[in-house]
Backbone as a printed PyTorch tensor [residue, N CA C, xyz], in Angstrom:
tensor([[[  0.8460,  -1.1820,   0.0000],
         [  0.0000,   0.0000,   0.0000],
         [  0.8840,   1.2360,   0.0000]],

        [[  0.6270,   2.1390,  -0.9210],
         [  1.3120,   3.4260,  -0.9410],
         [  0.3090,   4.4870,  -0.5690]],

        [[  0.7920,   5.6330,  -0.1500],
         [ -0.1610,   6.6700,   0.2130],
         [  0.4170,   8.0550,  -0.0060]],

        [[ -0.4850,   8.9890,  -0.2190],
         [ -0.1920,  10.4150,  -0.2040],
         [ -0.9290,  10.9680,   1.0020]],

        [[ -0.3880,  11.9790,   1.6200],
         [ -1.0480,  12.5440,   2.7900],
         [ -1.3130,  14.0230,   2.5500]],

        [[ -2.4990,  14.4540,   2.9260],
         [ -2.8270,  15.8690,   2.8430],
         [ -3.7150,  16.2250,   4.0210]],

        [[ -3.7710,  17.4950,   4.3070],
         [ -4.6430,  17.9490,   5.3800],
         [ -5.9720,  18.3760,   4.7990]],

        [[ -7.0360,  17.9180,   5.3970],
         [ -8.3880,  18.2860,   5.0190],
         [ -8.9920,  18.9170,   6.2560]],

        [[ -8.9570,  20.2510,   6.3200],
         [ -9.3670,  20.9040,   7.5630],
         [ -8.3780,  20.5150,   8.6450]],

        [[ -8.8760,  19.9770,   9.7280],
         [ -8.0220,  19.5150,  10.8140],
         [ -7.7260,  18.0300,  10.7090]],

        [[ -8.1870,  17.3930,   9.6440],
         [ -8.0720,  15.9530,   9.5110],
         [ -6.9330,  15.5860,   8.5660]],

        [[ -6.1070,  14.6590,   8.9830],
         [ -5.0630,  14.1220,   8.1320],
         [ -5.6940,  13.0630,   7.2420]],

        [[ -5.6180,  13.2380,   5.9360],
         [ -6.2550,  12.3440,   4.9860],
         [ -5.1770,  11.6490,   4.1730]],

        [[ -5.2760,  10.3480,   4.0760],
         [ -4.3410,   9.5820,   3.2620],
         [ -5.1070,   8.9820,   2.0840]],

        [[ -4.5340,   9.1110,   0.9010],
         [ -5.0790,   8.4580,  -0.2830],
         [ -4.1580,   7.2790,  -0.5520]],

        [[ -4.7240,   6.0930,  -0.5430],
         [ -3.9260,   4.8710,  -0.6710],
         [ -4.2680,   4.1190,  -1.9450]],

        [[ -3.3240,   3.3050,  -2.3710],
         [ -3.5380,   2.4300,  -3.5130],
         [ -3.1170,   1.0280,  -3.1280]],

        [[ -3.9760,   0.0620,  -3.3970],
         [ -3.6550,  -1.3440,  -3.1550],
         [ -2.8240,  -1.8480,  -4.3320]],

        [[ -1.6290,  -2.3960,  -4.0510],
         [ -0.7730,  -2.9000,  -5.1240],
         [ -1.2920,  -4.2060,  -5.7180]],

        [[ -2.1880,  -4.8810,  -5.0340],
         [ -2.7430,  -6.1320,  -5.5480],
         [ -3.8220,  -5.8730,  -6.5930]],

        [[ -4.7800,  -4.9770,  -6.2710],
         [ -5.9110,  -4.7690,  -7.1840],
         [ -5.9620,  -3.3750,  -7.7940]],

        [[ -5.1420,  -2.4410,  -7.3090],
         [ -5.1160,  -1.0920,  -7.8610],
         [ -6.1840,  -0.1490,  -7.3330]],

        [[ -6.9790,  -0.6090,  -6.3680],
         [ -8.0270,   0.2310,  -5.7890],
         [ -7.4110,   1.4380,  -5.0880]],

        [[ -7.9430,   2.6210,  -5.3720],
         [ -7.5690,   3.8440,  -4.6560],
         [ -8.6520,   4.1380,  -3.6340]],

        [[ -8.2650,   4.4980,  -2.4400],
         [ -9.2380,   4.8280,  -1.4010],
         [ -8.6090,   5.7960,  -0.4220]],

        [[ -9.4520,   6.5010,   0.3080],
         [ -8.9510,   7.4470,   1.3040],
         [ -9.2430,   6.9160,   2.6950]],

        [[ -8.3990,   7.2970,   3.5940],
         [ -8.6010,   6.9360,   4.9930],
         [ -8.2220,   8.1330,   5.8500]],

        [[ -9.0030,   8.4910,   6.8370],
         [-10.2650,   7.8570,   7.1700],
         [-11.3020,   8.1280,   6.0820]],

        [[-12.2970,   7.2230,   5.9560],
         [-13.3180,   7.4110,   4.9230],
         [-14.2910,   8.5050,   5.3370]],

        [[-14.1350,   9.6760,   4.7480],
         [-14.9620,  10.8230,   5.1200],
         [-15.8480,  11.2360,   3.9550]],

        [[-17.1390,  11.4140,   4.2000],
         [-17.9710,  11.9930,   3.1410],
         [-17.6790,  13.4870,   3.0400]],

        [[-17.8990,  14.0470,   1.8670],
         [-17.6830,  15.4720,   1.6970],
         [-18.7520,  16.2770,   2.4170]],

        [[-18.3600,  17.4400,   2.8880],
         [-19.3080,  18.3410,   3.5410],
         [-20.1040,  19.0880,   2.4670]],

        [[-21.2160,  19.7190,   2.8430],
         [-21.9490,  20.5350,   1.8580],
         [-21.0570,  21.6120,   1.2250]],

        [[-20.1660,  22.1830,   2.0130],
         [-19.2500,  23.2030,   1.4840],
         [-18.3220,  22.6040,   0.4270]],

        [[-17.8200,  21.3880,   0.6840],
         [-16.9510,  20.6970,  -0.2740],
         [-17.6740,  20.5160,  -1.6030]],

        [[-18.9130,  19.9910,  -1.5570],
         [-19.6420,  19.7470,  -2.7930],
         [-20.0510,  21.0430,  -3.4800]],

        [[-20.3380,  22.0770,  -2.7250],
         [-20.6550,  23.3720,  -3.3290],
         [-19.4530,  23.8980,  -4.1170]],

        [[-18.2540,  23.6680,  -3.5820],
         [-17.0450,  24.1350,  -4.2730],
         [-16.7490,  23.3090,  -5.5200]],

        [[-16.8550,  21.9800,  -5.4180],
         [-16.4680,  21.1770,  -6.5790],
         [-17.5320,  21.1750,  -7.6750]],

        [[-18.7580,  21.5220,  -7.3450],
         [-19.7640,  21.5490,  -8.4070],
         [-19.5050,  22.6840,  -9.3840]],

        [[-18.6620,  23.6220,  -9.0090],
         [-18.3170,  24.6910,  -9.9420],
         [-17.3680,  24.1950, -11.0360]],

        [[-16.7750,  23.0110, -10.8470],
         [-15.9260,  22.4310, -11.8830],
         [-16.8150,  21.9310, -13.0110]],

        [[-16.5040,  22.3040, -14.2180],
         [-17.3440,  21.9650, -15.3650],
         [-17.5260,  20.4560, -15.5290]],

        [[-16.5130,  19.6830, -15.1890],
         [-16.5760,  18.2420, -15.4190],
         [-17.2040,  17.4710, -14.2670]],

        [[-17.5550,  18.1310, -13.1670],
         [-18.0100,  17.3750, -12.0030],
         [-19.3800,  16.7410, -12.2180]],

        [[-20.3850,  17.5360, -12.5600],
         [-21.7130,  16.9840, -12.8340],
         [-21.9060,  16.9330, -14.3450]],

        [[-21.4510,  15.8700, -14.9460],
         [-21.5760,  15.7380, -16.3920],
         [-23.0230,  15.4300, -16.7620]],

        [[-23.4440,  15.9530, -17.8860],
         [-24.8080,  15.7180, -18.3540],
         [-25.0090,  14.2830, -18.8180]],

        [[-23.9690,  13.6670, -19.3500],
         [-24.0870,  12.2760, -19.7770],
         [-22.7510,  11.5910, -19.5460]],

        [[-22.8300,  10.3370, -19.1800],
         [-21.6490,   9.5230, -18.9150],
         [-21.8920,   8.1590, -19.5330]],

        [[-20.8330,   7.4360, -19.8640],
         [-21.0350,   6.0880, -20.4230],
         [-21.8690,   5.1940, -19.5090]],

        [[-21.7140,   5.3360, -18.2090],
         [-22.4960,   4.4990, -17.2890],
         [-23.9810,   4.8600, -17.3270]],

        [[-24.3220,   6.0960, -17.6640],
         [-25.7290,   6.4530, -17.8170],
         [-26.3360,   5.6750, -18.9880]],

        [[-25.6070,   5.6350, -20.0950],
         [-26.1020,   4.9180, -21.2730],
         [-26.3110,   3.4430, -20.9510]],

        [[-25.3520,   2.8490, -20.2600],
         [-25.4770,   1.4340, -19.8970],
         [-26.6860,   1.2210, -18.9820]],

        [[-26.8160,   2.0750, -17.9800],
         [-27.9250,   1.9350, -17.0280],
         [-29.2690,   2.1010, -17.7310]],

        [[-29.3760,   3.0780, -18.6260],
         [-30.6330,   3.2750, -19.3710],
         [-31.0290,   2.0170, -20.1380]],

        [[-30.0290,   1.2710, -20.6200],
         [-30.3370,   0.0570, -21.3770],
         [-30.9370,  -1.0280, -20.4870]],

        [[-30.7910,  -0.9010, -19.1750],
         [-31.3170,  -1.8820, -18.2270],
         [-32.6300,  -1.4450, -17.5770]],

        [[-33.0780,  -0.2410, -17.9050],
         [-34.2700,   0.3280, -17.2670],
         [-35.3930,   0.4200, -18.2910]],

        [[-36.5360,  -0.1550, -17.9180],
         [-37.6770,  -0.1600, -18.8230],
         [-38.7690,   0.7950, -18.3930]],

        [[-39.8010,   0.9350, -19.2130],
         [-40.8760,   1.8910, -18.9370],
         [-41.6830,   1.5670, -17.6820]],

        [[-41.6530,   0.3380, -17.2030],
         [-42.4090,  -0.0310, -16.0010],
         [-41.5870,   0.1110, -14.7160]],

        [[-40.3020,   0.4390, -14.8380],
         [-39.4300,   0.5000, -13.6590],
         [-39.6600,   1.7430, -12.8060]],

        [[-39.4830,   1.5490, -11.5100],
         [-39.4700,   2.6310, -10.5250],
         [-38.0170,   2.7630, -10.0760]],

        [[-37.4060,   3.9230, -10.3320],
         [-35.9670,   4.1020, -10.1780],
         [-35.6420,   5.0210,  -8.9970]],

        [[-34.6780,   4.5930,  -8.1920],
         [-34.0900,   5.4150,  -7.1400],
         [-32.6600,   5.7080,  -7.5500]],

        [[-32.2890,   6.9880,  -7.5500],
         [-30.9030,   7.3740,  -7.8160],
         [-30.3600,   8.0880,  -6.5850]],

        [[-29.2730,   7.5680,  -6.0500],
         [-28.6260,   8.1670,  -4.8810],
         [-27.4910,   9.0510,  -5.3660]],

        [[-27.4420,  10.2870,  -4.8730],
         [-26.4430,  11.2370,  -5.3430],
         [-26.7970,  11.7100,  -6.7390]],

        [[-28.0200,  12.1940,  -6.8900],
         [-28.5850,  12.4920,  -8.2050],
         [-28.0170,  13.7370,  -8.8670]],

        [[-27.1930,  14.5040,  -8.1640],
         [-26.6670,  15.7250,  -8.7720],
         [-27.7970,  16.6390,  -9.1720]],

        [[-27.7250,  17.1780, -10.3810],
         [-28.7800,  18.0830, -10.8420],
         [-29.8400,  17.3500, -11.6630]],

        [[-29.8320,  16.0170, -11.6130],
         [-30.8910,  15.2480, -12.2410],
         [-30.6860,  14.8880, -13.6950]],

        [[-29.4700,  14.9800, -14.2040],
         [-29.2270,  14.6840, -15.6180],
         [-29.6520,  13.2610, -15.9790]],

        [[-29.2910,  12.2920, -15.1460],
         [-29.6630,  10.9090, -15.4380],
         [-31.1770,  10.7390, -15.3570]],

        [[-31.7770,  11.2200, -14.2950],
         [-33.2230,  11.0880, -14.1230],
         [-34.0000,  11.7140, -15.2620]],

        [[-33.5330,  12.8580, -15.7420],
         [-34.2170,  13.5430, -16.8390],
         [-34.1480,  12.7530, -18.1410]],

        [[-33.1730,  11.8580, -18.2510],
         [-32.9970,  11.1020, -19.4860],
         [-33.7830,   9.7900, -19.5030]],

        [[-34.4640,   9.4690, -18.4070],
         [-35.1570,   8.1870, -18.2910],
         [-36.5880,   8.2460, -18.8050]],

        [[-37.0370,   7.1150, -19.2950],
         [-38.4410,   6.8970, -19.6150],
         [-38.8630,   5.7160, -18.7560]],

        [[-39.4080,   6.0200, -17.5840],
         [-39.7510,   4.9640, -16.6230],
         [-41.0240,   5.3570, -15.8830]],

        [[-41.5520,   4.4250, -15.1000],
         [-42.8150,   4.6590, -14.3890],
         [-42.6700,   5.6430, -13.2440]],

        [[-41.4930,   5.7060, -12.6440],
         [-41.2900,   6.6200, -11.5360],
         [-39.8200,   6.8130, -11.2460]],

        [[-39.4790,   8.0200, -10.8140],
         [-38.0800,   8.3580, -10.5140],
         [-38.0320,   9.1540,  -9.2200]],

        [[-37.1290,   8.7680,  -8.3300],
         [-36.8350,   9.5270,  -7.1230],
         [-35.3310,   9.7030,  -7.0480]],

        [[-34.8900,  10.9160,  -6.8610],
         [-33.4680,  11.1940,  -6.6960],
         [-33.1930,  11.6750,  -5.2840]],

        [[-32.1190,  11.1640,  -4.6870],
         [-31.6740,  11.6320,  -3.3720],
         [-30.4450,  12.5000,  -3.5780]],

        [[-30.4490,  13.6780,  -2.9950],
         [-29.3410,  14.6210,  -3.1660],
         [-29.3670,  15.6090,  -2.0090]],

        [[-28.2040,  15.9200,  -1.4630],
         [-28.1300,  16.8820,  -0.3650],
         [-27.7640,  18.2890,  -0.8180]],

        [[-27.1970,  18.4360,  -1.9970],
         [-26.7460,  19.7380,  -2.4650],
         [-27.9450,  20.5760,  -2.8980]],

        [[-28.1990,  21.6740,  -2.2050],
         [-29.3760,  22.5100,  -2.4700],
         [-29.3570,  23.1310,  -3.8610]],

        [[-28.1790,  23.5060,  -4.3470],
         [-28.0840,  24.0910,  -5.6850],
         [-28.4740,  23.0450,  -6.7260]],

        [[-28.0200,  21.8190,  -6.5400],
         [-28.3710,  20.7420,  -7.4750],
         [-29.8590,  20.4260,  -7.4270]],

        [[-30.4460,  20.4360,  -6.2410],
         [-31.8760,  20.1820,  -6.1030],
         [-32.6700,  21.2440,  -6.8690]],

        [[-32.2390,  22.4960,  -6.7680],
         [-32.9130,  23.5830,  -7.4830],
         [-32.7680,  23.4190,  -8.9940]],

        [[-31.5830,  23.0100,  -9.4720],
         [-31.3830,  22.7900, -10.9070],
         [-32.2620,  21.6530, -11.4060]],

        [[-32.3910,  20.5960, -10.6080],
         [-33.2540,  19.4780, -10.9940],
         [-34.7070,  19.9260, -11.0720]],

        [[-35.1290,  20.7830, -10.1690],
         [-36.5030,  21.2910, -10.1900],
         [-36.7690,  22.0540, -11.4850]],

        [[-35.7670,  22.7590, -11.9950],
         [-35.9180,  23.4600, -13.2750],
         [-36.1220,  22.4800, -14.4250]],

        [[-35.6510,  21.2570, -14.2650],
         [-35.8480,  20.2000, -15.2620],
         [-37.1910,  19.5010, -15.0720]],

        [[-37.8960,  19.8390, -13.9920],
         [-39.1570,  19.1800, -13.6890],
         [-38.9980,  17.9450, -12.8310]],

        [[-37.8080,  17.7630, -12.2600],
         [-37.5540,  16.6040, -11.3940],
         [-37.6160,  17.0000,  -9.9350]],

        [[-38.1550,  16.1130,  -9.1380],
         [-38.1900,  16.3310,  -7.6960],
         [-37.1090,  15.4690,  -7.0520]],

        [[-36.1270,  16.1240,  -6.4790],
         [-35.1080,  15.4350,  -5.6980],
         [-35.3830,  15.7190,  -4.2380]],

        [[-35.0420,  14.7670,  -3.3820],
         [-35.2470,  14.9530,  -1.9530],
         [-33.9190,  14.8780,  -1.2200]],

        [[-33.7700,  15.7530,  -0.2400],
         [-32.5730,  15.7640,   0.6050],
         [-32.7920,  14.7410,   1.7160]],

        [[-32.5920,  13.4940,   1.3720],
         [-32.8880,  12.4060,   2.2860],
         [-31.7030,  11.4480,   2.3310]],

        [[-31.4260,  10.9350,   3.5020],
         [-30.4000,   9.9320,   3.6990],
         [-30.9060,   8.5950,   3.1510]],

        [[-30.0520,   7.8820,   2.4290],
         [-30.4580,   6.6080,   1.8370],
         [-31.0060,   5.6470,   2.8810]],

        [[-30.3180,   5.4900,   3.9990],
         [-30.7350,   4.5170,   5.0050],
         [-32.1150,   4.8580,   5.5640]],

        [[-32.3620,   6.1350,   5.8320],
         [-33.6730,   6.5650,   6.3410],
         [-34.7460,   6.4160,   5.2730]],

        [[-34.4170,   6.7650,   4.0510],
         [-35.3660,   6.6630,   2.9430],
         [-35.8260,   5.2160,   2.7780]],

        [[-34.8860,   4.3000,   2.7950],
         [-35.2110,   2.8820,   2.6120],
         [-35.9570,   2.3320,   3.8220]],

        [[-35.6220,   2.8080,   4.9910],
         [-36.3230,   2.3520,   6.2000],
         [-37.8140,   2.6590,   6.1000]],

        [[-38.1490,   3.8220,   5.5230],
         [-39.5460,   4.2220,   5.3880],
         [-40.2480,   3.5280,   4.2230]],

        [[-39.4860,   3.1110,   3.2000],
         [-40.1050,   2.5120,   2.0120],
         [-39.2520,   1.3580,   1.4820]],

        [[-39.0880,   0.2720,   2.2620],
         [-38.2640,  -0.8420,   1.7700],
         [-38.9040,  -1.5120,   0.5580]],

        [[-38.0650,  -1.8610,  -0.4040],
         [-38.5610,  -2.5580,  -1.5900],
         [-39.4430,  -1.7220,  -2.4880]],

        [[-39.3570,  -0.4110,  -2.3770],
         [-40.2400,   0.4670,  -3.1450],
         [-39.8190,   0.7180,  -4.5760]],

        [[-38.6870,   0.1720,  -4.9850],
         [-38.1470,   0.4500,  -6.3150],
         [-37.8220,  -0.8490,  -7.0310]],

        [[-37.7440,  -0.7810,  -8.3490],
         [-37.2930,  -1.9300,  -9.1240],
         [-35.8270,  -1.7780,  -9.5200]],

        [[-35.3170,  -0.5410,  -9.4960],
         [-33.9160,  -0.2660,  -9.8170],
         [-33.4000,   0.7880,  -8.8360]],

        [[-32.2030,   0.5460,  -8.2900],
         [-31.5240,   1.5390,  -7.4450],
         [-30.1550,   1.8060,  -8.0560]],

        [[-29.8450,   3.0810,  -8.2780],
         [-28.5960,   3.4810,  -8.9340],
         [-27.7760,   4.3920,  -8.0290]],

        [[-26.4640,   4.2780,  -8.1600],
         [-25.5400,   5.1960,  -7.4960],
         [-24.3330,   5.3510,  -8.4110]],

        [[-24.2190,   6.5240,  -9.0290],
         [-23.1170,   6.8050,  -9.9420],
         [-22.1020,   7.6860,  -9.2380]],

        [[-20.8790,   7.2000,  -9.1200],
         [-19.7920,   7.9860,  -8.5230],
         [-20.1300,   8.4120,  -7.0920]],

        [[-20.7370,   7.5200,  -6.3180],
         [-21.1270,   7.8040,  -4.9340],
         [-20.4140,   6.8900,  -3.9460]],

        [[-20.2640,   5.6290,  -4.3000],
         [-19.7430,   4.6330,  -3.3710],
         [-18.4020,   5.0410,  -2.7700]],

        [[-17.5750,   5.7050,  -3.5510],
         [-16.2500,   6.1070,  -3.0580],
         [-16.3250,   7.2380,  -2.0330]],

        [[-17.5030,   7.8240,  -1.8470],
         [-17.6680,   8.9290,  -0.9030],
         [-18.2630,   8.5070,   0.4340]],

        [[-18.7510,   7.2910,   0.5320],
         [-19.4590,   6.8870,   1.7520],
         [-18.5130,   6.2070,   2.7350]],

        [[-18.7070,   6.4670,   4.0360],
         [-17.8030,   5.8890,   5.0330],
         [-17.9880,   4.3870,   5.2510]],

        [[-19.1680,   3.8450,   4.9490],
         [-19.4380,   2.4140,   5.1600],
         [-20.0200,   1.8170,   3.8760]],

        [[-19.1430,   1.4700,   2.9180],
         [-19.6460,   0.9710,   1.6290],
         [-20.5390,  -0.2590,   1.7480]],

        [[-20.2140,  -1.1870,   2.6310],
         [-21.0400,  -2.3820,   2.7800],
         [-22.4440,  -2.0520,   3.2350]],

        [[-22.5520,  -1.1610,   4.2030],
         [-23.8650,  -0.7290,   4.6920],
         [-24.6360,  -0.0010,   3.5890]],

        [[-23.9300,   0.7990,   2.8160],
         [-24.5480,   1.5290,   1.7060],
         [-25.1370,   0.5460,   0.6870]],

        [[-24.3630,  -0.4670,   0.2940],
         [-24.8430,  -1.4450,  -0.6890],
         [-26.0100,  -2.2460,  -0.1190]],

        [[-25.9580,  -2.5790,   1.1730],
         [-27.0980,  -3.2810,   1.7910],
         [-28.3570,  -2.4180,   1.7370]],

        [[-28.2110,  -1.1150,   1.9470],
         [-29.3690,  -0.2200,   1.8510],
         [-29.8960,  -0.1590,   0.4240]],

        [[-29.0000,  -0.1280,  -0.5650],
         [-29.4510,  -0.1700,  -1.9640],
         [-30.2360,  -1.4440,  -2.2140]],

        [[-29.7360,  -2.5690,  -1.6920],
         [-30.4350,  -3.8490,  -1.8770],
         [-31.8070,  -3.8190,  -1.2130]],

        [[-31.9160,  -3.1680,  -0.0720],
         [-33.2050,  -3.0700,   0.6220],
         [-34.1790,  -2.1570,  -0.1170]],

        [[-33.6460,  -1.2720,  -0.9420],
         [-34.4990,  -0.3360,  -1.6810],
         [-35.2700,  -1.0170,  -2.7990]],

        [[-34.7240,  -2.1160,  -3.3250],
         [-35.3600,  -2.7520,  -4.4780],
         [-36.2030,  -3.9510,  -4.0650]],

        [[-37.2820,  -4.1460,  -4.7970],
         [-38.1620,  -5.2940,  -4.5960],
         [-37.4290,  -6.5560,  -5.0550]],

        [[-37.8850,  -7.7160,  -4.6190],
         [-37.2690,  -8.9600,  -5.0980],
         [-37.2220,  -8.9920,  -6.6250]],

        [[-36.0790,  -9.3680,  -7.1600],
         [-35.8890,  -9.3960,  -8.6090],
         [-35.4450,  -8.0680,  -9.1870]],

        [[-35.3120,  -7.0270,  -8.3260],
         [-34.8900,  -5.7120,  -8.7900],
         [-33.3980,  -5.6790,  -9.1090]],

        [[-32.9380,  -4.5310,  -9.5720],
         [-31.5380,  -4.3750,  -9.9750],
         [-30.8800,  -3.2340,  -9.2160]],

        [[-29.5900,  -3.4170,  -8.9620],
         [-28.7520,  -2.3640,  -8.3860],
         [-27.6920,  -2.0380,  -9.4290]],

        [[-27.5270,  -0.7620,  -9.7260],
         [-26.5310,  -0.3130, -10.7000],
         [-25.6130,   0.6720,  -9.9810]],

        [[-24.3300,   0.3340,  -9.9040],
         [-23.3560,   1.1670,  -9.1950],
         [-22.1620,   1.3810, -10.1010]],

        [[-21.6760,   2.6000, -10.1660],
         [-20.4230,   2.8660, -10.8840],
         [-19.5000,   3.6590,  -9.9710]],

        [[-18.2200,   3.4480, -10.1550],
         [-17.1980,   4.1810,  -9.4070],
         [-16.1940,   4.7320, -10.4100]],

        [[-15.4850,   5.7960, -10.0330],
         [-14.5590,   6.3780, -10.9950],
         [-13.3530,   5.4740, -11.2480]],

        [[-12.7730,   5.6640, -12.4050],
         [-11.5390,   4.9800, -12.7550],
         [-10.4010,   5.9710, -12.5500]],

        [[ -9.3960,   5.5830, -11.7910],
         [ -8.2900,   6.4890, -11.4800],
         [ -7.5380,   6.9240, -12.7260]],

        [[ -7.5660,   6.1230, -13.7870],
         [ -6.8300,   6.5010, -15.0060],
         [ -7.6920,   7.2500, -16.0070]],

        [[ -8.9250,   7.6000, -15.6210],
         [ -9.7750,   8.3520, -16.5520],
         [ -9.4320,   9.8260, -16.4670]]])
């Protein structure tokens, strides 16, 4: 394992790479603060309107599907769907407002709480470029699994370090 170290506020953050599988990860696993996401959303490439994983996911989603997207950004993926229902979870207020301009309703809701109130309420649960931001990936994936009805699908993508 190799690492780079930087200070994030008062926290020492290490970015590590596994020499066996090439996985990059940070420790301690910290989610970004609202201020962090407000700053990075100003980067033109951060919330892309379309990504290859969106195209792949759309090919797996049909008109009868009820879709949950975690970390929906400004709703670009949701706006591109033709499905029976779409719910996006997002904490960034600016992104929620942009999605509303598209006619999408995003909710500032925690995935675990959302699923607790409506387990199995979806046929597809998606998370694009989110898993690397959560402190407990296993718990996050279990919550995604709880979000979908039996026979449903989970679609997750993570960034590639060489992209």
